[in-house]
Amino acid sequence: MTTLSAAEIARYHEDGILFPFDVIGPADVAAANAALARLEAAPKEIRKGVLSSKSYLVSQTLYDICTRPAIVDRVADVLGGNAMLWSAGFFVKEASTPHYVSWHQDLTYWGLTPEDVVTAWVALTPSTVESGCMRVIPGSHRGAILPHSNTYAATNLLSRGQEIAVAVDEAKAVDVVLAPGQMSLHHVKIAHNSEPNRAAHRRAGFAIRYIAPHVLQQRPIRDTATLVRGVDRHGHFAVEPAPHGELLEADIEVHQRHWREAQALMQAEAART
Ligand SMILES: O=C(O)CCC(=O)C(=O)O
């Protein structure tokens, strides 16, 4: 078992961030990058969805990574023992491009309560200060959800360009530098961002989101998840089927059902703000 020590668990709850952990080897990193390339080459009408949400529903390779003990054991430790896989998607910045991620807190938009939600961010290429690694404000998850606004900035990688609408004290920011195959764990309410990639190589990360089974989805959507550790005594999320291969039609259909519903809800919510 790749469990966390009591001190590491305490540090996660104190800081809202824990890294680095070696979780997948070079062959897995290559397989994950190949899976990413397959999704990037998928037909336009499904591409955005499979790259940004529940990617493991359409790829056995990605499902395998999301269920790896090296990741799930540690995730379960910070979630209190049981863990469900809720979503996963890629954050890709090509070499020397202006794309960035604005300061935000994930919980603002996800409708999940309580806050027992964690992201395992797995580096698939070097994630350095130069290539625009994630930056976090340790401890910010212990404060309130800050006001956010939708900027829709063209080079913002977030779907609505959502951004914390008050000043963030960047002097407190910590660079989450990761080598390929390493992961960080970040709390759903921690303030985080990332700058453009100034390096000569692509920066790619696979952000895998996990929840404790008692978490509830408050938004009006039939949400789904996959139990990956322990027991689910709550049944708050419909059970997801495991994928049967790589981008197979039946798996894509399962994925698209959820994606279409999520998109419709997001548009309705955006129209109200
Ligand atoms: O990969 C990045 O630069 C940002 C990742 C992020 O916002 C997230 O995983 O919640």
mmCIF file of C-alpha atoms and ligand atoms in Angstrom:
data_model
loop_
_atom_site.group_PDB
_atom_site.id
_atom_site.type_symbol
_atom_site.label_atom_id
_atom_site.label_comp_id
_atom_site.label_asym_id
_atom_site.label_seq_id
_atom_site.Cartn_x
_atom_site.Cartn_y
_atom_site.Cartn_z
ATOM 1 C CA MET A 1 0.000 0.000 0.000
ATOM 2 C CA THR A 2 1.287 3.475 -0.901
ATOM 3 C CA THR A 3 -0.294 5.172 2.078
ATOM 4 C CA LEU A 4 0.439 8.645 3.392
ATOM 5 C CA SER A 5 1.958 9.172 6.826
ATOM 6 C CA ALA A 6 -0.110 10.892 9.522
ATOM 7 C CA ALA A 7 2.174 13.925 9.100
ATOM 8 C CA GLU A 8 1.500 14.055 5.336
ATOM 9 C CA ILE A 9 -2.257 13.813 5.875
ATOM 10 C CA ALA A 10 -2.077 16.615 8.452
ATOM 11 C CA ARG A 11 -0.020 18.734 6.033
ATOM 12 C CA TYR A 12 -2.576 18.185 3.265
ATOM 13 C CA HIS A 13 -5.363 19.425 5.534
ATOM 14 C CA GLU A 14 -3.244 22.382 6.669
ATOM 15 C CA ASP A 15 -1.901 23.479 3.265
ATOM 16 C CA GLY A 16 -4.423 22.021 0.799
ATOM 17 C CA ILE A 17 -1.521 20.793 -1.369
ATOM 18 C CA LEU A 18 0.861 17.831 -1.175
ATOM 19 C CA PHE A 19 3.598 16.955 -3.696
ATOM 20 C CA PRO A 20 5.586 15.451 -5.376
ATOM 21 C CA PHE A 21 4.768 11.721 -5.484
ATOM 22 C CA ASP A 22 6.153 9.292 -8.071
ATOM 23 C CA VAL A 23 3.021 7.484 -9.270
ATOM 24 C CA ILE A 24 3.524 6.186 -12.812
ATOM 25 C CA GLY A 25 6.649 5.023 -14.633
ATOM 26 C CA PRO A 26 8.012 6.048 -18.061
ATOM 27 C CA ALA A 27 6.018 3.358 -19.934
ATOM 28 C CA ASP A 28 2.775 4.579 -18.326
ATOM 29 C CA VAL A 29 3.647 8.191 -19.090
ATOM 30 C CA ALA A 30 4.174 7.198 -22.746
ATOM 31 C CA ALA A 31 0.872 5.279 -22.765
ATOM 32 C CA ALA A 32 -0.977 8.233 -21.222
ATOM 33 C CA ASN A 33 0.519 10.630 -23.775
ATOM 34 C CA ALA A 34 -0.535 8.220 -26.551
ATOM 35 C CA ALA A 35 -4.064 8.121 -25.091
ATOM 36 C CA LEU A 36 -4.067 11.924 -24.985
ATOM 37 C CA ALA A 37 -2.974 12.020 -28.646
ATOM 38 C CA ARG A 38 -5.854 9.673 -29.582
ATOM 39 C CA LEU A 39 -8.365 11.960 -27.864
ATOM 40 C CA GLU A 40 -6.833 15.007 -29.545
ATOM 41 C CA ALA A 41 -7.318 13.275 -32.916
ATOM 42 C CA ALA A 42 -10.964 12.365 -32.158
ATOM 43 C CA PRO A 43 -13.772 13.851 -34.282
ATOM 44 C CA LYS A 44 -14.349 17.529 -33.510
ATOM 45 C CA GLU A 45 -17.842 17.029 -32.097
ATOM 46 C CA ILE A 46 -16.606 14.815 -29.261
ATOM 47 C CA ARG A 47 -13.030 16.065 -28.826
ATOM 48 C CA LYS A 48 -13.562 18.829 -26.276
ATOM 49 C CA GLY A 49 -15.726 16.644 -24.068
ATOM 50 C CA VAL A 50 -13.435 13.620 -23.958
ATOM 51 C CA LEU A 51 -10.384 15.800 -23.307
ATOM 52 C CA SER A 52 -11.871 17.827 -20.486
ATOM 53 C CA SER A 53 -14.309 15.647 -18.544
ATOM 54 C CA LYS A 54 -14.502 12.002 -17.478
ATOM 55 C CA SER A 55 -11.829 11.043 -20.056
ATOM 56 C CA TYR A 56 -11.477 7.623 -18.396
ATOM 57 C CA LEU A 57 -14.940 6.627 -19.671
ATOM 58 C CA VAL A 58 -13.555 6.356 -23.210
ATOM 59 C CA SER A 59 -10.051 4.995 -22.596
ATOM 60 C CA GLN A 60 -8.952 1.837 -20.816
ATOM 61 C CA THR A 61 -5.437 3.293 -20.593
ATOM 62 C CA LEU A 62 -6.689 6.340 -18.706
ATOM 63 C CA TYR A 63 -9.107 4.301 -16.583
ATOM 64 C CA ASP A 64 -6.168 2.118 -15.566
ATOM 65 C CA ILE A 65 -4.169 5.172 -14.470
ATOM 66 C CA CYS A 66 -7.116 6.657 -12.541
ATOM 67 C CA THR A 67 -7.491 3.402 -10.587
ATOM 68 C CA ARG A 68 -3.782 2.849 -9.813
ATOM 69 C CA PRO A 69 -3.076 2.119 -6.116
ATOM 70 C CA ALA A 70 -0.148 4.586 -6.111
ATOM 71 C CA ILE A 71 -2.702 7.345 -6.753
ATOM 72 C CA VAL A 72 -5.884 5.964 -5.180
ATOM 73 C CA ASP A 73 -4.278 4.845 -1.880
ATOM 74 C CA ARG A 74 -3.078 8.399 -1.209
ATOM 75 C CA VAL A 75 -6.337 9.942 -2.419
ATOM 76 C CA ALA A 76 -8.311 7.670 -0.064
ATOM 77 C CA ASP A 77 -6.041 8.727 2.794
ATOM 78 C CA VAL A 78 -6.901 12.407 2.409
ATOM 79 C CA LEU A 79 -10.604 11.655 1.782
ATOM 80 C CA GLY A 80 -11.001 9.524 4.907
ATOM 81 C CA GLY A 81 -10.744 5.973 3.520
ATOM 82 C CA ASN A 82 -13.304 5.691 0.697
ATOM 83 C CA ALA A 83 -12.879 7.263 -2.725
ATOM 84 C CA MET A 84 -14.894 7.668 -5.921
ATOM 85 C CA LEU A 85 -13.498 8.744 -9.270
ATOM 86 C CA TRP A 86 -15.663 11.672 -10.393
ATOM 87 C CA SER A 87 -13.930 13.270 -13.385
ATOM 88 C CA ALA A 88 -10.622 13.627 -15.208
ATOM 89 C CA GLY A 89 -9.318 15.789 -18.010
ATOM 90 C CA PHE A 90 -6.213 17.262 -19.563
ATOM 91 C CA PHE A 91 -4.570 20.664 -19.239
ATOM 92 C CA VAL A 92 -2.291 21.086 -22.248
ATOM 93 C CA LYS A 93 -0.150 24.100 -23.095
ATOM 94 C CA GLU A 94 1.888 23.875 -26.270
ATOM 95 C CA ALA A 95 5.517 25.114 -26.320
ATOM 96 C CA SER A 96 5.876 28.901 -26.249
ATOM 97 C CA THR A 97 2.165 29.746 -26.264
ATOM 98 C CA PRO A 98 0.193 32.388 -24.334
ATOM 99 C CA HIS A 99 -2.407 30.068 -22.804
ATOM 100 C CA TYR A 100 -2.812 30.253 -19.051
ATOM 101 C CA VAL A 101 -5.171 29.299 -16.224
ATOM 102 C CA SER A 102 -6.499 32.189 -14.133
ATOM 103 C CA TRP A 103 -6.659 32.100 -10.327
ATOM 104 C CA HIS A 104 -9.694 30.069 -9.298
ATOM 105 C CA GLN A 105 -11.131 27.660 -6.740
ATOM 106 C CA ASP A 106 -12.556 24.509 -8.340
ATOM 107 C CA LEU A 107 -15.426 24.148 -5.865
ATOM 108 C CA THR A 108 -17.016 27.395 -7.078
ATOM 109 C CA TYR A 109 -18.387 25.693 -10.171
ATOM 110 C CA TRP A 110 -18.727 22.025 -9.380
ATOM 111 C CA GLY A 111 -21.795 21.981 -7.104
ATOM 112 C CA LEU A 112 -20.240 19.447 -4.726
ATOM 113 C CA THR A 113 -20.731 19.502 -0.961
ATOM 114 C CA PRO A 114 -19.089 18.990 1.494
ATOM 115 C CA GLU A 115 -15.531 19.752 0.402
ATOM 116 C CA ASP A 116 -14.140 16.202 0.499
ATOM 117 C CA VAL A 117 -12.917 16.440 -3.070
ATOM 118 C CA VAL A 118 -9.318 16.203 -4.230
ATOM 119 C CA THR A 119 -7.476 16.451 -7.535
ATOM 120 C CA ALA A 120 -4.540 14.204 -8.388
ATOM 121 C CA TRP A 121 -2.675 16.219 -11.033
ATOM 122 C CA VAL A 122 -0.344 13.855 -12.898
ATOM 123 C CA ALA A 123 2.433 15.391 -15.006
ATOM 124 C CA LEU A 124 2.819 13.843 -18.471
ATOM 125 C CA THR A 125 5.664 16.206 -19.464
ATOM 126 C CA PRO A 126 8.013 18.328 -17.301
ATOM 127 C CA SER A 127 5.861 20.819 -15.400
ATOM 128 C CA THR A 128 8.286 23.553 -14.379
ATOM 129 C CA VAL A 129 8.174 27.269 -13.668
ATOM 130 C CA GLU A 130 9.253 27.850 -17.282
ATOM 131 C CA SER A 131 6.622 25.534 -18.792
ATOM 132 C CA GLY A 132 3.842 27.018 -16.640
ATOM 133 C CA CYS A 133 3.389 24.608 -13.748
ATOM 134 C CA MET A 134 0.425 24.941 -11.434
ATOM 135 C CA ARG A 135 0.796 27.513 -8.626
ATOM 136 C CA VAL A 136 -1.191 27.372 -5.395
ATOM 137 C CA ILE A 137 -1.787 29.537 -2.333
ATOM 138 C CA PRO A 138 -1.256 27.114 0.566
ATOM 139 C CA GLY A 139 -3.979 27.360 3.196
ATOM 140 C CA SER A 140 -6.415 29.251 0.949
ATOM 141 C CA HIS A 141 -8.783 26.231 1.005
ATOM 142 C CA ARG A 142 -9.495 27.013 4.678
ATOM 143 C CA GLY A 143 -11.068 30.349 3.785
ATOM 144 C CA ALA A 144 -14.358 31.094 2.052
ATOM 145 C CA ILE A 145 -15.146 30.705 -1.620
ATOM 146 C CA LEU A 146 -14.062 34.018 -3.109
ATOM 147 C CA PRO A 147 -16.169 35.870 -5.686
ATOM 148 C CA HIS A 148 -15.401 34.719 -9.251
ATOM 149 C CA SER A 149 -16.227 36.290 -12.610
ATOM 150 C CA ASN A 150 -16.419 34.771 -16.096
ATOM 151 C CA THR A 151 -13.930 36.544 -18.396
ATOM 152 C CA TYR A 152 -14.168 34.232 -21.453
ATOM 153 C CA ALA A 153 -10.579 35.352 -22.247
ATOM 154 C CA ALA A 154 -9.492 33.613 -25.471
ATOM 155 C CA THR A 155 -6.205 32.305 -24.069
ATOM 156 C CA ASN A 156 -7.640 31.164 -20.729
ATOM 157 C CA LEU A 157 -7.797 27.355 -20.620
ATOM 158 C CA LEU A 158 -10.824 27.352 -18.286
ATOM 159 C CA SER A 159 -14.160 26.892 -20.053
ATOM 160 C CA ARG A 160 -15.583 30.263 -19.003
ATOM 161 C CA GLY A 161 -12.318 32.011 -18.217
ATOM 162 C CA GLN A 162 -13.485 31.956 -14.616
ATOM 163 C CA GLU A 163 -11.306 34.044 -12.368
ATOM 164 C CA ILE A 164 -11.156 35.091 -8.715
ATOM 165 C CA ALA A 165 -12.508 38.631 -8.798
ATOM 166 C CA VAL A 166 -10.475 39.932 -5.845
ATOM 167 C CA ALA A 167 -6.696 40.377 -5.499
ATOM 168 C CA VAL A 168 -4.743 37.177 -4.823
ATOM 169 C CA ASP A 169 -1.534 37.630 -2.803
ATOM 170 C CA GLU A 170 0.850 36.120 -5.346
ATOM 171 C CA ALA A 171 3.791 36.520 -2.936
ATOM 172 C CA LYS A 172 2.351 33.501 -1.127
ATOM 173 C CA ALA A 173 2.158 31.329 -4.259
ATOM 174 C CA VAL A 174 4.024 28.003 -4.360
ATOM 175 C CA ASP A 175 5.172 26.487 -7.675
ATOM 176 C CA VAL A 176 4.028 22.886 -8.019
ATOM 177 C CA VAL A 177 7.013 21.631 -10.021
ATOM 178 C CA LEU A 178 6.580 18.023 -11.188
ATOM 179 C CA ALA A 179 8.574 15.618 -13.359
ATOM 180 C CA PRO A 180 6.727 13.321 -15.796
ATOM 181 C CA GLY A 181 5.020 10.561 -13.810
ATOM 182 C CA GLN A 182 4.788 12.595 -10.604
ATOM 183 C CA MET A 183 1.554 13.866 -9.064
ATOM 184 C CA SER A 184 0.386 16.548 -6.688
ATOM 185 C CA LEU A 185 -2.800 16.407 -4.606
ATOM 186 C CA HIS A 186 -4.795 19.625 -4.310
ATOM 187 C CA HIS A 187 -7.902 20.458 -2.301
ATOM 188 C CA VAL A 188 -11.034 21.481 -4.228
ATOM 189 C CA LYS A 189 -11.087 24.913 -2.583
ATOM 190 C CA ILE A 190 -7.426 25.901 -2.878
ATOM 191 C CA ALA A 191 -6.738 29.003 -5.000
ATOM 192 C CA HIS A 192 -4.556 27.992 -7.958
ATOM 193 C CA ASN A 193 -3.469 29.188 -11.389
ATOM 194 C CA SER A 194 -0.800 28.615 -14.019
ATOM 195 C CA GLU A 195 1.176 30.931 -16.291
ATOM 196 C CA PRO A 196 1.898 30.541 -20.022
ATOM 197 C CA ASN A 197 4.355 27.928 -21.247
ATOM 198 C CA ARG A 198 7.665 29.645 -22.120
ATOM 199 C CA ALA A 199 9.522 26.343 -22.578
ATOM 200 C CA ALA A 200 10.387 24.669 -25.884
ATOM 201 C CA HIS A 201 8.235 21.634 -25.049
ATOM 202 C CA ARG A 202 4.563 20.953 -24.436
ATOM 203 C CA ARG A 203 3.282 20.993 -20.846
ATOM 204 C CA ALA A 204 0.584 18.369 -20.317
ATOM 205 C CA GLY A 205 -1.112 17.318 -17.103
ATOM 206 C CA PHE A 206 -3.887 14.826 -16.392
ATOM 207 C CA ALA A 207 -6.118 16.211 -13.620
ATOM 208 C CA ILE A 208 -8.040 13.381 -11.950
ATOM 209 C CA ARG A 209 -10.851 14.371 -9.570
ATOM 210 C CA TYR A 210 -11.959 12.164 -6.673
ATOM 211 C CA ILE A 211 -14.746 12.563 -4.110
ATOM 212 C CA ALA A 212 -15.687 10.869 -0.838
ATOM 213 C CA PRO A 213 -18.930 8.855 -1.257
ATOM 214 C CA HIS A 214 -20.879 11.080 1.149
ATOM 215 C CA VAL A 215 -20.388 14.086 -1.135
ATOM 216 C CA LEU A 216 -23.568 15.378 -2.771
ATOM 217 C CA GLN A 217 -24.074 16.992 -6.169
ATOM 218 C CA GLN A 218 -26.277 20.066 -5.613
ATOM 219 C CA ARG A 219 -26.627 21.140 -9.234
ATOM 220 C CA PRO A 220 -29.616 19.730 -11.145
ATOM 221 C CA ILE A 221 -27.765 17.019 -13.042
ATOM 222 C CA ARG A 222 -27.765 13.206 -12.889
ATOM 223 C CA ASP A 223 -24.172 12.919 -11.805
ATOM 224 C CA THR A 224 -22.102 9.750 -12.009
ATOM 225 C CA ALA A 225 -18.936 8.366 -10.381
ATOM 226 C CA THR A 226 -16.915 5.169 -10.010
ATOM 227 C CA LEU A 227 -16.047 3.651 -6.637
ATOM 228 C CA VAL A 228 -12.274 3.100 -6.599
ATOM 229 C CA ARG A 229 -11.609 2.449 -2.899
ATOM 230 C CA GLY A 230 -13.684 1.176 0.032
ATOM 231 C CA VAL A 231 -17.480 1.277 0.095
ATOM 232 C CA ASP A 232 -20.223 3.619 -1.074
ATOM 233 C CA ARG A 233 -22.988 3.582 1.556
ATOM 234 C CA HIS A 234 -24.735 6.634 0.100
ATOM 235 C CA GLY A 235 -25.528 6.001 -3.551
ATOM 236 C CA HIS A 236 -25.476 9.734 -4.356
ATOM 237 C CA PHE A 237 -23.893 9.130 -7.750
ATOM 238 C CA ALA A 238 -25.038 6.760 -10.492
ATOM 239 C CA VAL A 239 -22.527 3.995 -11.208
ATOM 240 C CA GLU A 240 -20.390 4.462 -14.331
ATOM 241 C CA PRO A 241 -19.477 1.571 -16.632
ATOM 242 C CA ALA A 242 -15.758 0.910 -17.139
ATOM 243 C CA PRO A 243 -14.544 1.500 -20.722
ATOM 244 C CA HIS A 244 -14.094 -1.463 -23.057
ATOM 245 C CA GLY A 245 -11.161 -0.158 -25.109
ATOM 246 C CA GLU A 246 -9.957 3.057 -26.687
ATOM 247 C CA LEU A 247 -12.596 5.441 -28.021
ATOM 248 C CA LEU A 248 -15.147 2.735 -28.775
ATOM 249 C CA GLU A 249 -18.569 3.852 -29.987
ATOM 250 C CA ALA A 250 -20.552 2.459 -27.042
ATOM 251 C CA ASP A 251 -18.201 4.096 -24.523
ATOM 252 C CA ILE A 252 -18.336 7.414 -26.379
ATOM 253 C CA GLU A 253 -22.141 7.262 -26.199
ATOM 254 C CA VAL A 254 -22.009 6.836 -22.392
ATOM 255 C CA HIS A 255 -19.590 9.750 -22.159
ATOM 256 C CA GLN A 256 -21.571 12.015 -24.447
ATOM 257 C CA ARG A 257 -24.830 11.473 -22.550
ATOM 258 C CA HIS A 258 -23.252 12.975 -19.460
ATOM 259 C CA TRP A 259 -21.245 15.620 -21.340
ATOM 260 C CA ARG A 260 -24.286 16.938 -23.228
ATOM 261 C CA GLU A 261 -26.259 17.267 -19.999
ATOM 262 C CA ALA A 262 -23.332 18.987 -18.249
ATOM 263 C CA GLN A 263 -22.867 21.412 -21.150
ATOM 264 C CA ALA A 264 -26.553 22.346 -21.237
ATOM 265 C CA LEU A 265 -26.491 23.020 -17.499
ATOM 266 C CA MET A 266 -23.299 25.080 -17.737
ATOM 267 C CA GLN A 267 -24.779 27.225 -20.494
ATOM 268 C CA ALA A 268 -27.978 27.790 -18.500
ATOM 269 C CA GLU A 269 -25.926 28.770 -15.440
ATOM 270 C CA ALA A 270 -23.658 31.076 -17.473
ATOM 271 C CA ALA A 271 -26.702 32.807 -18.966
ATOM 272 C CA ARG A 272 -27.900 33.627 -15.442
ATOM 273 C CA THR A 273 -24.584 35.222 -14.320
HETATM 274 O O1 LIG B 1 -3.000 22.511 -15.257
HETATM 275 C C1 LIG B 1 -3.172 23.671 -14.937
HETATM 276 O O2 LIG B 1 -2.424 24.561 -15.317
HETATM 277 C C2 LIG B 1 -4.332 24.046 -14.050
HETATM 278 C C3 LIG B 1 -4.985 22.856 -13.446
HETATM 279 C C4 LIG B 1 -6.232 23.158 -12.706
HETATM 280 O O3 LIG B 1 -6.743 24.245 -12.690
HETATM 281 C C5 LIG B 1 -6.857 22.055 -11.982
HETATM 282 O O4 LIG B 1 -6.410 20.905 -12.075
HETATM 283 O O5 LIG B 1 -7.833 22.298 -11.243
#
